[in-house]
Short mmCIF file of C-alpha atoms and ligand atoms in Angstrom, two decimals:
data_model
loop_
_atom_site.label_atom_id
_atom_site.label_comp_id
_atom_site.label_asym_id
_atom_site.label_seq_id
_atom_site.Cartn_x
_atom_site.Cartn_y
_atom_site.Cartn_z
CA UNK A 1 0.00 0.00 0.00
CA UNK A 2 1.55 3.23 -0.83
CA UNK A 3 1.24 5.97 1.84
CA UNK A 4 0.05 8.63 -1.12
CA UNK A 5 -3.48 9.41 -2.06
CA UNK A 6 -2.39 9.50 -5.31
CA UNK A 7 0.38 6.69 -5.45
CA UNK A 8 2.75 7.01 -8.87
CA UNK A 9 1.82 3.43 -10.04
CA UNK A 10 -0.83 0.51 -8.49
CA UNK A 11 -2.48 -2.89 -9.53
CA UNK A 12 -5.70 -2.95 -10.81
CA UNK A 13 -7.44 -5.95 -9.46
CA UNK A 14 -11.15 -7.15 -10.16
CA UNK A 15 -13.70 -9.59 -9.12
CA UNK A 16 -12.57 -12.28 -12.07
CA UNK A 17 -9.31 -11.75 -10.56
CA UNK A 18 -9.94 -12.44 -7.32
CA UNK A 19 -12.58 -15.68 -8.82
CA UNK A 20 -9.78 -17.14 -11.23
CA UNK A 21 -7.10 -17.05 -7.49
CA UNK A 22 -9.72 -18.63 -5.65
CA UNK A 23 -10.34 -21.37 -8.36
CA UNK A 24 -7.24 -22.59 -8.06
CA UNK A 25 -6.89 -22.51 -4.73
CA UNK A 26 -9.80 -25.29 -4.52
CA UNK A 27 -7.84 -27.20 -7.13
CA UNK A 28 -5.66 -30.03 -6.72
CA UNK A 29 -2.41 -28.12 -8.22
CA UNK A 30 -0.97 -25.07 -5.95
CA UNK A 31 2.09 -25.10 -8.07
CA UNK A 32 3.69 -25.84 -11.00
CA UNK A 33 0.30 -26.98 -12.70
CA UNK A 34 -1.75 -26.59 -15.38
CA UNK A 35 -2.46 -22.71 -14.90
CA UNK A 36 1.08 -21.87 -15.48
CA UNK A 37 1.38 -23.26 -18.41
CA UNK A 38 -1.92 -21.35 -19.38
CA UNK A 39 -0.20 -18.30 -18.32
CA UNK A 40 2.58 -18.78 -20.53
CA UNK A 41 0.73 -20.15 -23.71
CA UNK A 42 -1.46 -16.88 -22.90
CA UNK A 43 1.11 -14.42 -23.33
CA UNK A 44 3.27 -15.69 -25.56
CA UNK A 45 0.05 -15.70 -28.40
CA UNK A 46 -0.46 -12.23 -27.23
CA UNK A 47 3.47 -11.17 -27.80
CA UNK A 48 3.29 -13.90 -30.99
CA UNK A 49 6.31 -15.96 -29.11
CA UNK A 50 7.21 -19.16 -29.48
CA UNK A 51 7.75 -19.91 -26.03
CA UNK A 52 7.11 -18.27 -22.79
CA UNK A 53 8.94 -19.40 -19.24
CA UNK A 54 7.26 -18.59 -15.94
CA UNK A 55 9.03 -17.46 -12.94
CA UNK A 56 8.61 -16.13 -9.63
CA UNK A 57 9.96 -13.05 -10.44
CA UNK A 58 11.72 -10.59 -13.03
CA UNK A 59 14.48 -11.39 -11.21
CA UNK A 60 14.65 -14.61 -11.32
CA UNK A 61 14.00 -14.69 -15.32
CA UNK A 62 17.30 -12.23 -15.87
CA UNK A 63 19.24 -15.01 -13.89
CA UNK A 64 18.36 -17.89 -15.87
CA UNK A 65 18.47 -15.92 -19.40
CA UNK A 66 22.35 -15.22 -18.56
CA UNK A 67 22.92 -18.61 -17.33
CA UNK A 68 20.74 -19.67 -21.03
CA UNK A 69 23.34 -17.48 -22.82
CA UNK A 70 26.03 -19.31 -21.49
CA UNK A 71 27.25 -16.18 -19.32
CA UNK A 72 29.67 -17.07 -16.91
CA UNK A 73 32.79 -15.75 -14.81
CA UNK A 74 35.60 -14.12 -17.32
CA UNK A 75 32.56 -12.71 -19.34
CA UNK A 76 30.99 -9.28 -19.71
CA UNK A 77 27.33 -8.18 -19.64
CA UNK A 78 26.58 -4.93 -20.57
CA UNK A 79 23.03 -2.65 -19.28
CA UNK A 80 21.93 0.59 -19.35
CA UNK A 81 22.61 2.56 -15.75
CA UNK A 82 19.14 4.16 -16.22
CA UNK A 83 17.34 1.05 -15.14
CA UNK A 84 16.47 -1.19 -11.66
CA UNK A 85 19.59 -2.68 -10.27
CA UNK A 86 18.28 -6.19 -11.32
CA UNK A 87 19.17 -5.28 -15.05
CA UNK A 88 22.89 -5.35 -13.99
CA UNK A 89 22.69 -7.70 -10.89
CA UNK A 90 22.03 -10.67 -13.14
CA UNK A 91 25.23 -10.29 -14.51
CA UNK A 92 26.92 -10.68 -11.20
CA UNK A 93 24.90 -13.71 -10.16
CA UNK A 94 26.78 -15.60 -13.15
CA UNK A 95 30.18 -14.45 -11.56
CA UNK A 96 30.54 -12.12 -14.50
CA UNK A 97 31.66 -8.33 -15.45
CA UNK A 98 28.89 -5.73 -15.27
CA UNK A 99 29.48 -2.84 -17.28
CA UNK A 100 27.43 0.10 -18.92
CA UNK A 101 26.49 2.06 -21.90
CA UNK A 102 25.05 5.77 -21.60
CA UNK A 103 21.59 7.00 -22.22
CA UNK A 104 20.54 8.59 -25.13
CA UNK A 105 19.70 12.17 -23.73
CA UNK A 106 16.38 11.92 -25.61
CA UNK A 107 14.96 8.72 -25.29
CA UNK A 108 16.58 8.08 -21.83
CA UNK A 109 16.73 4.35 -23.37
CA UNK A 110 20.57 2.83 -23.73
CA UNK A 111 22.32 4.89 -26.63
CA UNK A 112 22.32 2.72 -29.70
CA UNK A 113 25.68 5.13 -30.94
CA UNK A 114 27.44 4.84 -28.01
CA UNK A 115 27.13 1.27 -27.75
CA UNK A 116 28.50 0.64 -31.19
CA UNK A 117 31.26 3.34 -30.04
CA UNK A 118 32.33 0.87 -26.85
CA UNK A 119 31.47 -2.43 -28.60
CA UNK A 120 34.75 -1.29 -31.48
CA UNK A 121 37.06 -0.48 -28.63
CA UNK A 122 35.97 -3.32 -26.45
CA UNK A 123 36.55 -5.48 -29.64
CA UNK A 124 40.41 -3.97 -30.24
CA UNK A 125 40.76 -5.54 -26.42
CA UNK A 126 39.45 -8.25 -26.44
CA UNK A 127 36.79 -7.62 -23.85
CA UNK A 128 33.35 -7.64 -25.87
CA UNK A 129 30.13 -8.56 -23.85
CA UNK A 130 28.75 -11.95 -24.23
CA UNK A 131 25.46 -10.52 -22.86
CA UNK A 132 23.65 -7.03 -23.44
CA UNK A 133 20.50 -6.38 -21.20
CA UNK A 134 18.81 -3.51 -23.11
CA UNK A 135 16.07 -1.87 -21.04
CA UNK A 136 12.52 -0.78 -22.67
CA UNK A 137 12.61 2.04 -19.97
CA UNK A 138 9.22 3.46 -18.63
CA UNK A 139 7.41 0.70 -21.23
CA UNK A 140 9.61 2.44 -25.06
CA UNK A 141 11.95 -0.15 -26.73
CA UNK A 142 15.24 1.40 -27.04
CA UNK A 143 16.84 1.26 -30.74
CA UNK A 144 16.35 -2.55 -31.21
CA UNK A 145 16.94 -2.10 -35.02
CA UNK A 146 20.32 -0.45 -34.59
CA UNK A 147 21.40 -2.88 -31.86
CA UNK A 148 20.24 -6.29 -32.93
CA UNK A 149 22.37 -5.53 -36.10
CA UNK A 150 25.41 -4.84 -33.48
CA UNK A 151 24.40 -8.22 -31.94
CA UNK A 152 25.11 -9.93 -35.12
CA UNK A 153 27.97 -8.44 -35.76
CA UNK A 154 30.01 -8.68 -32.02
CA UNK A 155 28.21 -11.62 -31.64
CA UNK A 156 26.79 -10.95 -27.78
CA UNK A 157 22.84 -12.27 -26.49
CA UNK A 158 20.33 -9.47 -26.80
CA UNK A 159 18.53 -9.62 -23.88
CA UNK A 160 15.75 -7.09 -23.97
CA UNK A 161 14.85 -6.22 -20.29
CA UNK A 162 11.08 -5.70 -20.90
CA UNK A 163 10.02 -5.28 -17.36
CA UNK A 164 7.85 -2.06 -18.26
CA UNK A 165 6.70 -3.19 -21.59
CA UNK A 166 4.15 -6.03 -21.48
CA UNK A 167 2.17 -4.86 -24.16
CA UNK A 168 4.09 -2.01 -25.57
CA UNK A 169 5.43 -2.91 -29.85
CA UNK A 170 7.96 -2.10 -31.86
CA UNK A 171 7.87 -1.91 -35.59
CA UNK A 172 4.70 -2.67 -35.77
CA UNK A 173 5.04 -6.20 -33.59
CA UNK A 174 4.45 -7.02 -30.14
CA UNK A 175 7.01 -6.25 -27.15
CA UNK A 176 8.51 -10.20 -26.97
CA UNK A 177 7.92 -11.63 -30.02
CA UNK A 178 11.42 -12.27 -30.80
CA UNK A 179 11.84 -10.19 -34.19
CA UNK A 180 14.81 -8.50 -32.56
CA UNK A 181 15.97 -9.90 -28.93
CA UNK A 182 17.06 -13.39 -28.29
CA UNK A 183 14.94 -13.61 -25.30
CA UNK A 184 12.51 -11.04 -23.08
CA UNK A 185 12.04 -10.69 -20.08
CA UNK A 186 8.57 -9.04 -18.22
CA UNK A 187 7.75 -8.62 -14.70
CA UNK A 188 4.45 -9.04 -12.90
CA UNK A 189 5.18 -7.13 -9.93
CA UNK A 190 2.03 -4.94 -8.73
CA UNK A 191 3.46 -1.73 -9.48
CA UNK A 192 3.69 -2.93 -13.14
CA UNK A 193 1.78 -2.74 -16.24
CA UNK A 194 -0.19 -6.09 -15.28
CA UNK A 195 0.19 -8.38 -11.66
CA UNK A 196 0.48 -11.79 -10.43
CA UNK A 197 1.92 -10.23 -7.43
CA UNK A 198 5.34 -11.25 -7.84
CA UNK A 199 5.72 -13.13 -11.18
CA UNK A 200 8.33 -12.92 -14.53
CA UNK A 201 8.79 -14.61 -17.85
CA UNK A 202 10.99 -15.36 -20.30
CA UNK A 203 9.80 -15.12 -24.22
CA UNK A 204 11.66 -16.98 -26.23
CA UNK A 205 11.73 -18.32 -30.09
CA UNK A 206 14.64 -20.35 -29.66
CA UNK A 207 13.89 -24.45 -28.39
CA UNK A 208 17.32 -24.88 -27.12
CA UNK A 209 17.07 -21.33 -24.95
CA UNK A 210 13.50 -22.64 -23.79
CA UNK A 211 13.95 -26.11 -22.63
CA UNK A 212 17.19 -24.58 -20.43
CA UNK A 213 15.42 -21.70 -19.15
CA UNK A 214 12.59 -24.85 -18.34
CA UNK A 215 15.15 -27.14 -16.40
CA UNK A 216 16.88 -24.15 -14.81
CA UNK A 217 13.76 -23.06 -12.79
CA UNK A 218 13.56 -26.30 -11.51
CA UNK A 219 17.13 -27.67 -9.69
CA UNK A 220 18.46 -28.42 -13.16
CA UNK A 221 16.33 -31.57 -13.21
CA UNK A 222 15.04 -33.23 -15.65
CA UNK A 223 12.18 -35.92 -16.17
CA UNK A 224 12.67 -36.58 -19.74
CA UNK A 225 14.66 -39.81 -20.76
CA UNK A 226 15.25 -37.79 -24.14
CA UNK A 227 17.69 -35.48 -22.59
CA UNK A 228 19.44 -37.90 -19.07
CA UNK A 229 22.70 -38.64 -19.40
CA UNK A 230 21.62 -42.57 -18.76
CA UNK A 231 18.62 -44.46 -19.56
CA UNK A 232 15.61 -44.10 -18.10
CA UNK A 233 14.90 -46.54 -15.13
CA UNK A 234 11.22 -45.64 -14.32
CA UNK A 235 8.66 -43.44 -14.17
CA UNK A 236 9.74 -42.30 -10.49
CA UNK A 237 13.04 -41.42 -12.42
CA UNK A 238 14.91 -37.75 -12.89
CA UNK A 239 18.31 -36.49 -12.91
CA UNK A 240 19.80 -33.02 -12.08
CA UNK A 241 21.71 -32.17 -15.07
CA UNK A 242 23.21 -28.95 -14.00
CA UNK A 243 22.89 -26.61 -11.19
CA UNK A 244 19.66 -24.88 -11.37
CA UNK A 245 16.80 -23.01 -8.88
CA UNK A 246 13.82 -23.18 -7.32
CA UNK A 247 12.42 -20.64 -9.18
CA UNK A 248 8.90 -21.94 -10.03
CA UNK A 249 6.02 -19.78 -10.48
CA UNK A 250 2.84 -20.57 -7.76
CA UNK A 251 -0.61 -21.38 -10.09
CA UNK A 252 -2.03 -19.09 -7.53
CA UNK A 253 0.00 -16.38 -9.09
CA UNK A 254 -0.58 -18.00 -12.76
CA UNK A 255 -4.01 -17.70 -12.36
CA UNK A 256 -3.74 -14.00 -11.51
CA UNK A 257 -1.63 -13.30 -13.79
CA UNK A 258 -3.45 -15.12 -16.74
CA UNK A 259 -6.50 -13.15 -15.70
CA UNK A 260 -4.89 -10.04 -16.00
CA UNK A 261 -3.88 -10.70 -19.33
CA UNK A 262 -7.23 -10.78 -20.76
CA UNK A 263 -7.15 -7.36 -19.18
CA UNK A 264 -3.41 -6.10 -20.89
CA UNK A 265 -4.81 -4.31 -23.61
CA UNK A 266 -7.74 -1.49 -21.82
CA UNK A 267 -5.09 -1.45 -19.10
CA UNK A 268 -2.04 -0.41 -22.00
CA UNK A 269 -5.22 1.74 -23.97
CA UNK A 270 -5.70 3.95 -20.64
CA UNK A 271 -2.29 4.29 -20.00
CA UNK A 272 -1.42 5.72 -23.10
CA UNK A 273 -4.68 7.82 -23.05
CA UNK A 274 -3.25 9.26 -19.35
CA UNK A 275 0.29 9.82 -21.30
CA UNK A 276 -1.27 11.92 -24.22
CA UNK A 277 -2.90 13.79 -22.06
CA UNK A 278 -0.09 14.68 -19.41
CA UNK A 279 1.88 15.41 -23.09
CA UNK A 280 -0.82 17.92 -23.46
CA UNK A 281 -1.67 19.41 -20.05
CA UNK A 282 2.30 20.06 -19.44
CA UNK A 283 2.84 21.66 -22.61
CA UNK A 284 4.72 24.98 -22.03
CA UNK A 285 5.42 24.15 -18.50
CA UNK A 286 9.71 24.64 -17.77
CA UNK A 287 9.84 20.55 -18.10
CA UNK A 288 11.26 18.12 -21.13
CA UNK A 289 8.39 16.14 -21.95
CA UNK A 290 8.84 11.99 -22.95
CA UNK A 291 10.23 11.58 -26.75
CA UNK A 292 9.34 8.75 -28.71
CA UNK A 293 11.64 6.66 -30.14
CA UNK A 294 11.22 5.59 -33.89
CA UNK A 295 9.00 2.78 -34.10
CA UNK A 296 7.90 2.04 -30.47
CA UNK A 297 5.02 1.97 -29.31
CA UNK A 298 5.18 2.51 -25.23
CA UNK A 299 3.44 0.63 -22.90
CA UNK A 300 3.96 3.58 -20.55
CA UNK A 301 4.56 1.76 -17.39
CA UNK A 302 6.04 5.15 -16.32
CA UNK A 303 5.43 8.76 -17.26
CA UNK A 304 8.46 10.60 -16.38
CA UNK A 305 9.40 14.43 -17.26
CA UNK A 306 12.63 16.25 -16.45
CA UNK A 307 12.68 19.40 -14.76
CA UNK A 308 14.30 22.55 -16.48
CA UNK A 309 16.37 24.18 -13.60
CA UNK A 310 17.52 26.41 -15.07
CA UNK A 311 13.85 27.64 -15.39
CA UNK A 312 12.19 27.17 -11.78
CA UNK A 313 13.41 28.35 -8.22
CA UNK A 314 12.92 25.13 -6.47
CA UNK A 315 15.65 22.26 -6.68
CA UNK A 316 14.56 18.79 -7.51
CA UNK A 317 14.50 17.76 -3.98
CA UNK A 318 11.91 20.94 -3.17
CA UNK A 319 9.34 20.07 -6.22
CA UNK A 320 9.69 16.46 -4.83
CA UNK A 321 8.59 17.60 -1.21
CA UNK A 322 5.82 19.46 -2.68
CA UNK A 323 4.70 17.50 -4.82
CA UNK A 324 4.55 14.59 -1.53
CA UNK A 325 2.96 17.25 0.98
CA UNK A 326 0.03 16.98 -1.46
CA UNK A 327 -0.43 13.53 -1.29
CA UNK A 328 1.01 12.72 -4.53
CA UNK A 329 3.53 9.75 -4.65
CA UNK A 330 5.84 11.20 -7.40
CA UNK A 331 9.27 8.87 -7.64
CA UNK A 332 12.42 8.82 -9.24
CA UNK A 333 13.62 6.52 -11.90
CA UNK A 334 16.25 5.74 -11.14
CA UNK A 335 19.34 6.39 -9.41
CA UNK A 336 22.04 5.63 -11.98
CA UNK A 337 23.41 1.56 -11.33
CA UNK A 338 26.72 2.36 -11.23
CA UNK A 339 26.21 5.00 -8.22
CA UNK A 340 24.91 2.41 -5.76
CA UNK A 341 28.12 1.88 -3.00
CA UNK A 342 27.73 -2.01 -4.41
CA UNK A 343 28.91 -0.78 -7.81
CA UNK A 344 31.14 1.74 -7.03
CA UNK A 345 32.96 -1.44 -5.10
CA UNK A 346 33.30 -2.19 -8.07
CA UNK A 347 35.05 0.60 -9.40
CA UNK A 348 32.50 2.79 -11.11
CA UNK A 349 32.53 6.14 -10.12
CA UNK A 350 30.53 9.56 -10.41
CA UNK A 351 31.07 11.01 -13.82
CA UNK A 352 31.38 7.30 -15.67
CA UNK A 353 28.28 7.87 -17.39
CA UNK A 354 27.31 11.53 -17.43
CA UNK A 355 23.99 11.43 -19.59
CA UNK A 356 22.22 8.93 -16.78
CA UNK A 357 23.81 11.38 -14.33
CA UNK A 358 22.29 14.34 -15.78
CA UNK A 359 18.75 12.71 -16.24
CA UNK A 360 19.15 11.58 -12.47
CA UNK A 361 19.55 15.31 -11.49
CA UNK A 362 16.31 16.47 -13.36
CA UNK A 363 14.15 13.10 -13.43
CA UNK A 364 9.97 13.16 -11.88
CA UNK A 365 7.78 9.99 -12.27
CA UNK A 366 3.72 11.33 -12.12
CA UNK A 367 1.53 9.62 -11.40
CA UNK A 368 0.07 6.67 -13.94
CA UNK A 369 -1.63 3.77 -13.62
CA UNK A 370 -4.94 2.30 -15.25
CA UNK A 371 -7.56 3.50 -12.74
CA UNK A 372 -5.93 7.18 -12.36
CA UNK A 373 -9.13 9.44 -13.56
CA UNK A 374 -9.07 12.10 -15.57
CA UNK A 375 -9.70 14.54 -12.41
CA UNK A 376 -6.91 12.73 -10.28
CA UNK A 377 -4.78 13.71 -13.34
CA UNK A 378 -6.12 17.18 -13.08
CA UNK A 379 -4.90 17.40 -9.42
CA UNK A 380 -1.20 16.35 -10.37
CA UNK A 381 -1.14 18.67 -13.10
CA UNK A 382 -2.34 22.18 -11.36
CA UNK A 383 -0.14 21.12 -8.21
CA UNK A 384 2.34 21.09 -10.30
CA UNK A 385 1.79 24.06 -12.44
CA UNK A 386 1.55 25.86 -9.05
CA UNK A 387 4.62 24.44 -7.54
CA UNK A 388 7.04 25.07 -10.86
CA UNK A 389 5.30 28.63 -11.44
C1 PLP B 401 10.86 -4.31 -11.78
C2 PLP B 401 12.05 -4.50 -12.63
C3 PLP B 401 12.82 -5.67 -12.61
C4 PLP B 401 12.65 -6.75 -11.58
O1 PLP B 401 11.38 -7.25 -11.54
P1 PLP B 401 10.91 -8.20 -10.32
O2 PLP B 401 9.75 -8.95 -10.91
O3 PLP B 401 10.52 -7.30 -9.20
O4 PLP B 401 12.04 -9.09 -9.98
C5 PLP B 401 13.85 -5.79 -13.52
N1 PLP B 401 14.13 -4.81 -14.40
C6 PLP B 401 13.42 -3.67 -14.43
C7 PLP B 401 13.77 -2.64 -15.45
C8 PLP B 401 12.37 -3.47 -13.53
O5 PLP B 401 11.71 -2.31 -13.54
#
């Protein structure tokens, strides 16, 4: 529960949501049963995937797409530092390199220029990236053209960190379906664009990439004599074939999840209505308004603006306060990775990656989420026309 009347994100959750939980829960499968795989079946139609992995959480699915792309210590994974620490963390749960690539200034999405800038030095050392998590930030694919081409080329995964962009598209196709990544990754968690409270999935068009990402949830174990290393002695029979997780999905949270599907696209149609119209309300306030970026679509899991300092008296920190004293959960997305204390352990340090750094100094999240109303909206505007006036 946030403490804000007007929190910057929140679930939507309705009576065939709570029906389809409580369905399941008088069923003989709690986990790991038949709703899950109706969840993923679900979703990947909708994103027109091949296959679709179910997780516990967003997590979780980063993890086991690195350890699927064969990311291990000695390697490098590249993100963007405008994103949630799990973009990067993944990386280090494989024993591996983090590093970064800077924002375009516009799109506030990983710079598709820059990244072909570092991947031609990183190639004249010999230290190219086996992995690159590319972040759809606030729910707007970054320049997946331009860097699936640079994929090719250097060779490294494209991992397209989707978290915010359940039903956003790009070039025309859904957010997942493969055209461009070699696997995506969505989160359920509430504050997203839809819930199984804590949830996350792997799309996928590639067999090999699914049937790993399947056995990895799961200990590393498999049931099917196709794949054991011996032959099958029974039907009681399974081996561990690697080290894997426990990072099964609950059909409780399938079953929410899958219900909320059916509800992706009004949620994604409102969202985008609340978007155009902040794009319209704000117009000629002292703020830089969200750019699109060629050919995507956003989801708009996130409507963030940047405050023009150089045009209002307050600092960031004030217009935050004020903007909280009201009762409006405004938020900040995000603190650049490599300025967390973990990563600067690491050795990353303030002025590494000036364009996140920048956007950091200037970033506001409003308020958006499905059942926001046109009059709540109203209220977050004329605060803030008041506050930056
Ligand atoms: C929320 C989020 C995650 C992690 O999702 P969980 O389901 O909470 O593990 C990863 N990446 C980004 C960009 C996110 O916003």
């Amino acid at each position: 529960m946030s403490p804000y009347r007007i929190p910057y994100g929140c679930q939507s959750i309705d009576q065939a949501d709570i029906d389809a939980v409580v369905a399941v829960l008088k069923s003989p499968w709690l986990t790991q049963g038949p709703t899950i795989e109706r969840f993923e079946r679900a979703l990947a139609e909708h994103c027109q995937a091949e296959h679709a992995v179910a997780v516990c959480n967003a997590t979780a699915a980063l993890h086991i797409a690195c350890v699927a792309a064969g990311l291990g210590p000695g390697d490098w994974l590249w993100t963007s530092p405008n994103t949630f620490v799990a973009s990067a963390n993944c990386g280090r749960y494989c024993g591996a390199q983090v590093d970064f690539v800077d924002i375009d200034p516009r799109t506030w999405n990983m710079d598709a220029q820059r990244l072909a800038d570092k991947l031609e030095a990183a190639e004249r050392s010999g230290t190219l990236p086996k992995v690159v998590v590319v972040v759809a930030f606030a729910g707007q694919s970054a320049d997946l053209q331009a860097i699936a081409r640079l994929s090719q080329r250097y060779g490294f995964v494209l991992i397209e960190d989707a978290a915010h962009a359940v039903g956003a598209s790009y070039m025309g196709r859904p957010v997942g379906c493969g055209a461009y990544a070699a696997m995506t990754i969505f989160s359920f968690h509430p504050v997203k664009i839809i819930t199984s409270a804590e949830g996350g999935m792997v799309l996928t068009n590639r067999q090999d990439f699914a049937e790993r990402l399947r056995r990895l949830r799961s200990h590393g174990i498999t049931s099917d004599p196709a794949v054991m290393q011996v032959p099958d002695k029974g039907l009681w029979y399974y081996q561990q074939m690697e080290l894997g997780f426990n990072y099964r999905m609950t059909d409780l949270q399938a079953a929410l999840g899958l219900s909320q599907v059916a509800r992706l696209e009004p949620f994604v149609a409102r969202r985008r209505e609340l978007a155009a119209r902040y794009q319209q309300l704000l117009a000629g306030l002292p703020l830089t308004l969200p750019v699109a970026q060629d050919g995507a679509e956003s989801a708009w899991h996130l409507y963030v603006v940047r405050l023009d300092l150089s045009r209002i008296s307050l600092t960031q920190a004030q217009v935050f306060e004020a903007l909280r004293a009201q009762g409006l959960g405004v938020n900040l997305h995000y603190i650049p990775v490599h300025l967390q204390p973990y990563y600067q352990e690491q050795g990353f340090a303030e002025g590494d990656f000036p364009e996140a750094e920048r956007y950091f100094l200037e970033a506001l999240s409003l308020p958006l989420f499905p059942e926001l109303s046109d009059e709540m909206q109203d209220e977050v505007v004329e605060h803030l026309r008041r506050i930056l006036d």
